[in-house]
Coordinates of C-alpha atoms in Angstrom, one line a residue:
M191 CA 25.3 -18.7 5.2
T192 CA 26.0 -16.4 8.7
F193 CA 26.3 -12.8 8.9
T194 CA 26.4 -9.9 11.0
F195 CA 24.9 -6.4 10.8
Q196 CA 27.5 -4.3 12.8
G197 CA 26.9 -0.5 14.2
A198 CA 23.5 0.1 13.5
T199 CA 21.3 1.7 14.9
V200 CA 18.6 -1.2 15.6
Y201 CA 14.1 -0.9 15.8
L202 CA 13.5 -4.3 18.3
P203 CA 10.3 -4.1 19.5
D204 CA 10.4 -2.3 22.6
Q205 CA 13.6 0.1 21.9
I206 CA 15.9 2.1 19.0
V207 CA 19.6 1.0 20.4
E208 CA 23.2 0.6 18.9
T209 CA 23.9 -3.0 18.5
T210 CA 24.6 -5.8 16.7
V211 CA 21.6 -8.1 14.7
T212 CA 23.2 -11.9 13.4
V213 CA 21.1 -14.2 10.8
A214 CA 22.2 -17.7 9.9
D215 CA 20.3 -20.0 7.8
G216 CA 17.9 -17.6 7.1
V217 CA 16.9 -16.5 10.9
I218 CA 17.7 -13.9 13.0
A219 CA 19.9 -15.9 15.4
E220 CA 21.0 -13.0 18.2
I221 CA 21.1 -9.9 19.1
G222 CA 23.5 -8.2 20.9
G223 CA 26.0 -10.6 20.7
P224 CA 29.6 -11.2 19.5
V225 CA 30.1 -10.5 15.8
Q226 CA 29.8 -14.3 13.5
G227 CA 30.8 -15.0 10.0
D228 CA 30.4 -12.2 7.1
V229 CA 30.2 -9.3 8.4
I230 CA 27.8 -6.0 7.4
D231 CA 29.3 -2.5 8.8
A232 CA 26.0 -0.7 9.3
R233 CA 27.5 2.1 11.2
G234 CA 25.9 5.5 10.4
L235 CA 22.9 3.6 8.8
I236 CA 18.9 2.1 10.7
L237 CA 18.4 -1.8 10.5
A238 CA 14.7 -2.0 10.5
P239 CA 11.8 -4.8 9.9
A240 CA 11.8 -4.6 6.6
L241 CA 8.3 -3.3 4.7
I242 CA 4.8 -5.8 4.0
D243 CA 2.8 -4.4 1.6
V244 CA -1.0 -5.4 1.9
H245 CA -2.0 -3.5 -1.3
G246 CA -0.4 -2.4 -3.7
D247 CA -1.6 -1.9 -7.3
A248 CA 1.4 0.2 -9.2
F249 CA 1.8 -2.5 -11.2
E250 CA -0.4 -1.6 -13.2
R251 CA 2.2 1.3 -14.5
Q252 CA 3.9 -2.1 -15.3
L253 CA 1.5 -3.8 -17.1
M254 CA -0.3 -0.6 -18.7
P255 CA 2.3 1.6 -19.2
R256 CA 0.7 4.4 -21.7
P257 CA -3.8 3.7 -21.9
N258 CA -4.1 0.4 -23.1
V259 CA -0.7 -0.4 -24.8
F260 CA -0.2 -3.9 -22.8
F261 CA 3.8 -4.1 -22.1
P262 CA 4.5 -8.1 -22.2
M263 CA 3.7 -10.1 -18.4
D264 CA 7.1 -11.4 -18.2
A265 CA 8.8 -8.4 -18.1
A266 CA 6.3 -6.4 -16.2
V267 CA 6.4 -8.7 -13.0
I268 CA 10.5 -8.8 -13.0
D269 CA 10.3 -4.7 -13.3
T270 CA 7.9 -5.0 -10.6
D271 CA 10.1 -7.6 -7.7
R272 CA 12.9 -5.3 -8.2
Q273 CA 10.6 -1.7 -7.4
L274 CA 9.5 -3.2 -4.1
A275 CA 13.0 -4.7 -3.4
S276 CA 14.9 -1.6 -3.7
N277 CA 12.2 0.1 -2.0
G278 CA 12.6 -1.9 1.2
I279 CA 9.4 -4.4 0.3
A280 CA 10.3 -7.7 1.6
T281 CA 6.8 -8.8 1.1
A282 CA 3.9 -7.7 -1.1
Y283 CA 0.8 -8.3 -1.9
H284 CA -0.5 -7.5 -5.0
A285 CA -3.9 -5.5 -5.8
I286 CA -4.9 -7.7 -8.9
T287 CA -8.3 -7.0 -9.7
L288 CA -11.2 -9.2 -10.9
G289 CA -14.1 -6.8 -12.3
W290 CA -16.3 -7.3 -15.5
E291 CA -14.2 -4.6 -16.6
P292 CA -12.4 -5.7 -20.5
G293 CA -8.7 -4.8 -20.7
L294 CA -6.6 -4.1 -17.4
R295 CA -8.5 -5.0 -14.9
D296 CA -10.2 -8.3 -16.2
V297 CA -10.0 -11.4 -15.1
V298 CA -7.9 -13.0 -18.1
R299 CA -5.5 -10.2 -17.0
G300 CA -5.7 -10.7 -13.2
R301 CA -5.2 -15.1 -13.8
E302 CA -2.3 -14.4 -16.9
M303 CA -0.8 -12.0 -13.9
M304 CA -0.7 -15.0 -11.4
E305 CA 0.1 -17.4 -13.3
A306 CA 3.4 -15.1 -14.3
I307 CA 4.2 -14.9 -10.4
Q308 CA 4.0 -18.5 -9.5
R309 CA 6.5 -18.8 -12.6
L310 CA 8.8 -16.9 -12.0
A311 CA 9.2 -16.5 -8.2
P312 CA 12.8 -18.6 -8.5
R313 CA 13.8 -15.8 -10.3
L314 CA 11.8 -13.0 -8.4
M315 CA 13.8 -11.2 -5.3
V316 CA 11.3 -10.4 -2.7
E317 CA 7.9 -12.8 -1.7
N318 CA 5.6 -11.8 -4.1
R319 CA 2.0 -12.5 -3.2
I320 CA -1.8 -11.9 -4.2
Q321 CA -4.0 -10.0 -3.2
L322 CA -7.9 -10.5 -5.3
R323 CA -9.6 -8.1 -5.2
W324 CA -12.7 -9.1 -6.3
E325 CA -15.3 -6.8 -7.5
T326 CA -18.4 -8.5 -6.6
F327 CA -20.1 -7.6 -9.5
A328 CA -18.1 -9.8 -11.2
F329 CA -19.5 -13.7 -11.3
E330 CA -17.0 -14.4 -14.1
A331 CA -14.1 -13.7 -11.5
L332 CA -15.5 -17.0 -9.9
E333 CA -13.8 -19.2 -11.2
T334 CA -9.9 -17.6 -10.7
I335 CA -10.9 -17.2 -7.6
E336 CA -11.6 -20.5 -6.7
W337 CA -8.4 -22.2 -8.7
A338 CA -6.3 -19.0 -6.6
L339 CA -7.5 -20.1 -3.6
G340 CA -6.3 -23.2 -4.0
A341 CA -2.8 -22.6 -5.5
P342 CA 0.9 -21.9 -3.7
L343 CA -0.1 -17.8 -3.7
T344 CA -1.5 -18.1 -0.3
P345 CA -3.5 -15.0 -1.2
S346 CA -5.6 -12.3 1.0
L347 CA -9.1 -11.8 -0.6
A348 CA -10.0 -8.1 -0.8
F349 CA -14.4 -7.4 -0.8
N350 CA -14.6 -4.2 -3.6
D351 CA -18.1 -3.3 -5.3
H352 CA -17.2 0.1 -7.2
T353 CA -19.7 -1.0 -9.2
S354 CA -22.9 0.4 -6.4
M355 CA -20.4 3.3 -5.9
T356 CA -20.5 4.9 -10.2
M357 CA -23.9 4.1 -10.0
R358 CA -24.9 5.9 -6.5
A359 CA -26.8 9.4 -6.8
Y360 CA -25.2 12.2 -8.8
D361 CA -26.8 14.1 -5.4
V362 CA -24.4 11.0 -2.8
P363 CA -20.6 12.3 -2.2
I364 CA -18.7 9.5 -2.6
Q365 CA -18.0 9.1 1.3
D366 CA -21.6 9.8 2.2
R367 CA -23.2 6.4 -0.3
E368 CA -25.9 3.6 2.0
F369 CA -24.4 0.3 2.5
E370 CA -24.8 -1.2 -1.5
F371 CA -27.0 -3.1 0.0
S372 CA -29.6 -0.6 2.5
P373 CA -33.2 0.4 1.2
D374 CA -31.9 3.7 1.1
F375 CA -29.0 2.7 -0.9
K376 CA -30.0 6.1 -3.9
I377 CA -29.5 4.7 -7.5
A378 CA -28.1 7.1 -10.8
S379 CA -30.3 7.3 -14.4
L380 CA -27.5 5.5 -16.7
D381 CA -29.5 7.6 -19.0
D382 CA -28.2 11.2 -17.9
D383 CA -25.1 12.9 -19.2
R384 CA -23.8 13.3 -16.3
M385 CA -23.0 9.1 -15.7
R386 CA -21.2 10.0 -19.2
Q387 CA -18.9 11.9 -17.1
R388 CA -18.2 10.0 -14.2
T389 CA -17.3 6.5 -16.7
A390 CA -15.5 8.2 -19.1
K391 CA -11.7 7.6 -17.7
K392 CA -12.9 3.9 -16.8
A393 CA -14.1 3.5 -20.8
D394 CA -11.3 4.7 -21.3
R395 CA -9.0 2.2 -18.9
S396 CA -11.1 -0.2 -20.7
G397 CA -10.1 0.2 -23.7
I398 CA -13.8 0.9 -25.5
S399 CA -16.1 3.6 -26.5
E400 CA -17.9 5.6 -23.4
D401 CA -21.4 4.1 -24.8
A402 CA -20.4 0.5 -24.5
Y403 CA -19.2 0.6 -21.2
L404 CA -22.5 2.0 -20.2
K405 CA -23.9 -0.6 -22.2
L406 CA -21.3 -3.3 -20.8
L407 CA -22.4 -1.2 -16.2
G408 CA -26.6 -1.7 -16.7
E409 CA -25.5 -5.3 -17.8
V410 CA -23.4 -5.5 -14.9
W411 CA -25.4 -3.6 -12.8
D412 CA -28.9 -5.8 -13.7
R413 CA -27.0 -8.7 -11.5
R414 CA -27.5 -6.8 -8.1
S415 CA -30.3 -9.3 -6.6
D416 CA -28.0 -11.8 -7.2
V417 CA -24.9 -10.2 -5.4
P418 CA -25.4 -11.0 -2.0
Q419 CA -25.0 -15.0 -2.0
T420 CA -22.2 -14.5 -4.9
I421 CA -20.7 -12.9 -1.9
A422 CA -21.6 -15.9 0.3
K423 CA -20.2 -18.0 -1.3
V424 CA -16.9 -16.3 -2.3
A425 CA -16.6 -15.6 1.5
T426 CA -17.2 -18.9 2.5
L427 CA -13.9 -20.3 -0.1
G428 CA -12.6 -18.0 1.9
R429 CA -13.2 -18.7 5.1
K430 CA -12.8 -22.3 4.1
V431 CA -8.2 -22.3 3.3
G432 CA -8.1 -19.6 6.0
A433 CA -7.4 -16.5 4.0
P434 CA -7.2 -13.0 5.3
M435 CA -10.4 -11.0 4.3
L436 CA -11.2 -7.5 3.6
S437 CA -13.2 -4.9 2.8
H438 CA -13.0 -2.0 1.3
D439 CA -13.8 1.6 1.3
D440 CA -16.3 1.2 3.9
T441 CA -19.1 4.3 4.7
K442 CA -20.9 2.8 7.5
P443 CA -20.7 0.9 10.1
E444 CA -23.7 -1.0 8.4
T445 CA -21.3 -2.0 6.2
R446 CA -17.6 -3.1 8.1
N447 CA -20.7 -5.0 10.5
Y448 CA -22.0 -7.2 7.3
F449 CA -18.5 -8.1 6.2
R450 CA -16.9 -8.9 9.6
D451 CA -20.3 -11.1 9.8
L452 CA -18.8 -13.1 7.1
G453 CA -15.4 -13.4 8.1
A454 CA -13.5 -10.4 6.8
Q455 CA -11.9 -8.6 9.7
T456 CA -10.0 -6.0 8.3
A457 CA -11.3 -2.1 7.5
E458 CA -9.4 -1.7 4.2
F459 CA -9.2 2.6 4.0
P460 CA -12.6 3.4 5.2
M461 CA -13.9 6.3 4.1
V462 CA -15.4 7.9 7.0
I463 CA -14.5 8.2 11.0
E464 CA -18.0 6.6 11.5
A465 CA -16.8 3.0 9.6
A466 CA -13.0 3.2 11.2
Q467 CA -14.9 3.6 14.5
A468 CA -17.5 0.4 14.1
A469 CA -13.8 -1.8 12.9
R470 CA -12.2 -0.4 16.7
D471 CA -15.0 -1.4 18.3
S472 CA -15.2 -4.7 17.1
G473 CA -11.0 -5.2 17.5
D474 CA -10.9 -5.4 13.7
T475 CA -7.9 -4.0 11.5
I476 CA -7.4 -1.1 9.9
I477 CA -5.8 0.2 6.4
F478 CA -4.9 3.2 5.2
G479 CA -2.5 3.7 2.2
S480 CA 0.5 5.4 2.4
P481 CA 0.2 8.1 -0.6
N482 CA -2.4 9.6 1.7
A483 CA -0.4 9.6 5.1
A484 CA 3.2 10.5 2.8
R485 CA 1.3 13.4 1.3
G486 CA -0.5 15.1 4.6
G487 CA -4.5 13.3 3.5
S488 CA -6.4 12.1 1.4
H489 CA -7.1 12.9 -3.0
I490 CA -10.5 12.1 -3.1
G491 CA -11.3 13.9 0.2
S492 CA -12.0 10.4 3.2
L493 CA -9.9 10.3 6.4
G494 CA -6.8 11.2 6.6
A495 CA -4.1 8.3 7.5
G496 CA -2.1 10.3 9.6
D497 CA -5.3 11.4 11.6
M498 CA -5.8 8.2 12.0
V499 CA -2.8 7.2 13.3
E500 CA -2.7 9.6 15.9
A501 CA -5.7 9.1 16.2
G502 CA -5.3 4.9 17.2
L503 CA -7.5 3.8 14.5
C504 CA -4.7 2.2 11.8
D505 CA -2.6 -0.5 11.7
A506 CA -1.3 -1.0 8.9
L507 CA -0.3 1.2 5.7
A508 CA -0.2 -0.4 2.1
S509 CA 1.8 0.8 -0.9
D510 CA -2.0 1.8 -2.5
Y511 CA -0.6 2.5 -6.0
F512 CA 2.9 3.8 -5.1
Y513 CA 5.8 1.8 -3.8
P514 CA 7.7 5.1 -2.7
A515 CA 4.8 6.0 -0.2
M516 CA 5.6 3.8 2.5
L517 CA 9.2 4.6 3.5
S518 CA 8.1 8.5 3.5
A519 CA 4.4 8.2 5.5
V520 CA 6.7 6.9 8.0
A521 CA 9.2 9.8 7.1
R522 CA 6.0 12.2 7.3
L523 CA 3.8 10.7 10.6
D524 CA 7.7 11.1 12.2
A525 CA 7.8 15.0 10.8
E526 CA 4.8 15.5 12.8
K527 CA 4.9 13.2 16.1
R528 CA 1.7 11.4 14.8
A529 CA 3.2 8.6 17.0
D530 CA 7.0 7.1 18.3
R531 CA 9.1 6.6 15.6
L532 CA 9.0 2.4 16.9
E533 CA 4.5 3.1 16.5
I534 CA 4.7 3.9 13.3
W535 CA 7.0 2.0 11.8
S536 CA 5.3 -1.2 13.2
L537 CA 2.8 0.3 10.2
V538 CA 5.0 -1.0 7.5
S539 CA 6.2 -3.9 9.3
G540 CA 4.8 -5.6 12.5
G541 CA 0.9 -4.4 12.3
A542 CA 1.6 -5.6 7.8
A543 CA 1.8 -8.9 9.8
K544 CA -0.3 -9.4 12.3
A545 CA -2.9 -8.3 9.2
M546 CA -2.0 -11.0 7.5
A547 CA -1.8 -13.3 9.9
L548 CA 2.8 -13.6 9.2
T549 CA 3.8 -14.8 12.5
D550 CA 6.5 -15.5 11.2
R551 CA 8.3 -12.0 9.7
G552 CA 7.8 -8.4 11.0
D553 CA 10.1 -7.3 13.6
I554 CA 13.5 -7.7 14.9
T555 CA 13.5 -10.9 17.1
P556 CA 15.5 -14.4 17.4
G557 CA 13.7 -16.6 15.6
K558 CA 11.9 -14.2 12.9
R559 CA 12.3 -14.8 9.3
A560 CA 15.1 -12.1 8.7
D561 CA 13.3 -9.9 6.7
L562 CA 15.7 -6.3 7.2
V563 CA 16.3 -3.3 5.6
L564 CA 19.0 -0.7 6.2
V565 CA 17.9 2.6 5.5
D566 CA 19.4 6.1 5.9
W567 CA 18.4 9.2 7.6
P568 CA 19.7 11.4 8.0
D569 CA 18.0 14.3 10.4
G570 CA 15.2 16.1 8.4
Q571 CA 15.8 14.6 5.4
A572 CA 14.0 11.8 3.4
P573 CA 14.9 8.2 4.1
A574 CA 17.0 6.1 1.7
I575 CA 16.4 2.4 1.6
Q576 CA 20.5 0.9 1.4
G577 CA 19.7 -3.0 1.4
T578 CA 16.6 -5.2 1.2
W579 CA 17.3 -8.5 2.8
V580 CA 15.0 -11.4 2.4
A581 CA 15.0 -14.5 4.7
G582 CA 18.9 -13.9 4.9
R583 CA 19.3 -13.2 1.2
C584 CA 20.2 -9.5 -0.2
A585 CA 17.4 -8.7 -2.5
Y586 CA 18.5 -5.4 -2.8
R587 CA 22.2 -3.3 -2.8
G588 CA 22.8 0.3 -2.7
I589 CA 25.9 2.3 -2.2
P590 CA 25.8 5.6 -3.0
L591 CA 28.7 8.0 -4.4
G592 CA 29.3 9.9 -1.1

């Protein structure tokens, strides 16, 4: 199938220009040539590389729309996929937590979702990929991780440690905690009312009582001495298949260095400037959350994504917990003049493709996969997606009333 976008303002890698873009057999065939095949009238619209989401967990709303009210998995996956398409996201890495908590984020439910995505793939509109969001104290996840890395899911692998984060001393802000395996890491007592306050929402999410959650947390914390060797084992599995690997919420250069040495060359949501700078100094990829950029700051008081973009310390923006945030982040960063528009757009396309080693997509270049979006973006107004194409196939088309 051959078709040509005509009249659009096109975001090329090095310039923004009104030109034609022809797609043939799922790839970008020609830029600036004559009209070929069917014509898509794109006058007044922007044609840009489609969005690539390297970390998104908004699917959890479809899985559990109310606390501990679970929806059928297939319906949740299909609805999530349609949300992705309408938000211009052609490639999505679902950050599926493989943790020790029961309920929404346990290993069994995570594997069920991965199996559903595999099974439903022929019916889905966009490319649904997986981020194995592994909680490093969840030893019960190892079998599923090994299965996923060997399955046709092409996952990335993120090392998360919310257990140590929970167990940090009460007088240590989350951004100031030491490297989790440092002898200087200060530990809180479980036998303290403040721990009950700290874990109340986690217990609710897990569907168990606060007492049961604290008991389980204590049992899991007893695994601490075995965590480093388990991390090393999982990292070996990731390196063996060439999976992109990431560390999550780094607060010290020591943390970034530890995971880089294991092959994790991406810092996902570093919390302090020292960790972000350590990543940049070593040539690592740095990812921040789009909601952070769209809202003008972190909701937990960490680094501001806009500041990091302006400082050259951000390579990609992820949807994190809200798919529309990616386009909203682009709009706010552009309005604030944090960088030029092509550089900003690359944060949700080319930069994200590079972070995940997706060499076949991410920019409008002949020979690249035709993952494209048509965007309505009047001056001074919010942008909106009018069309999403995945490998030349129309995944979403929205024609406004006006």
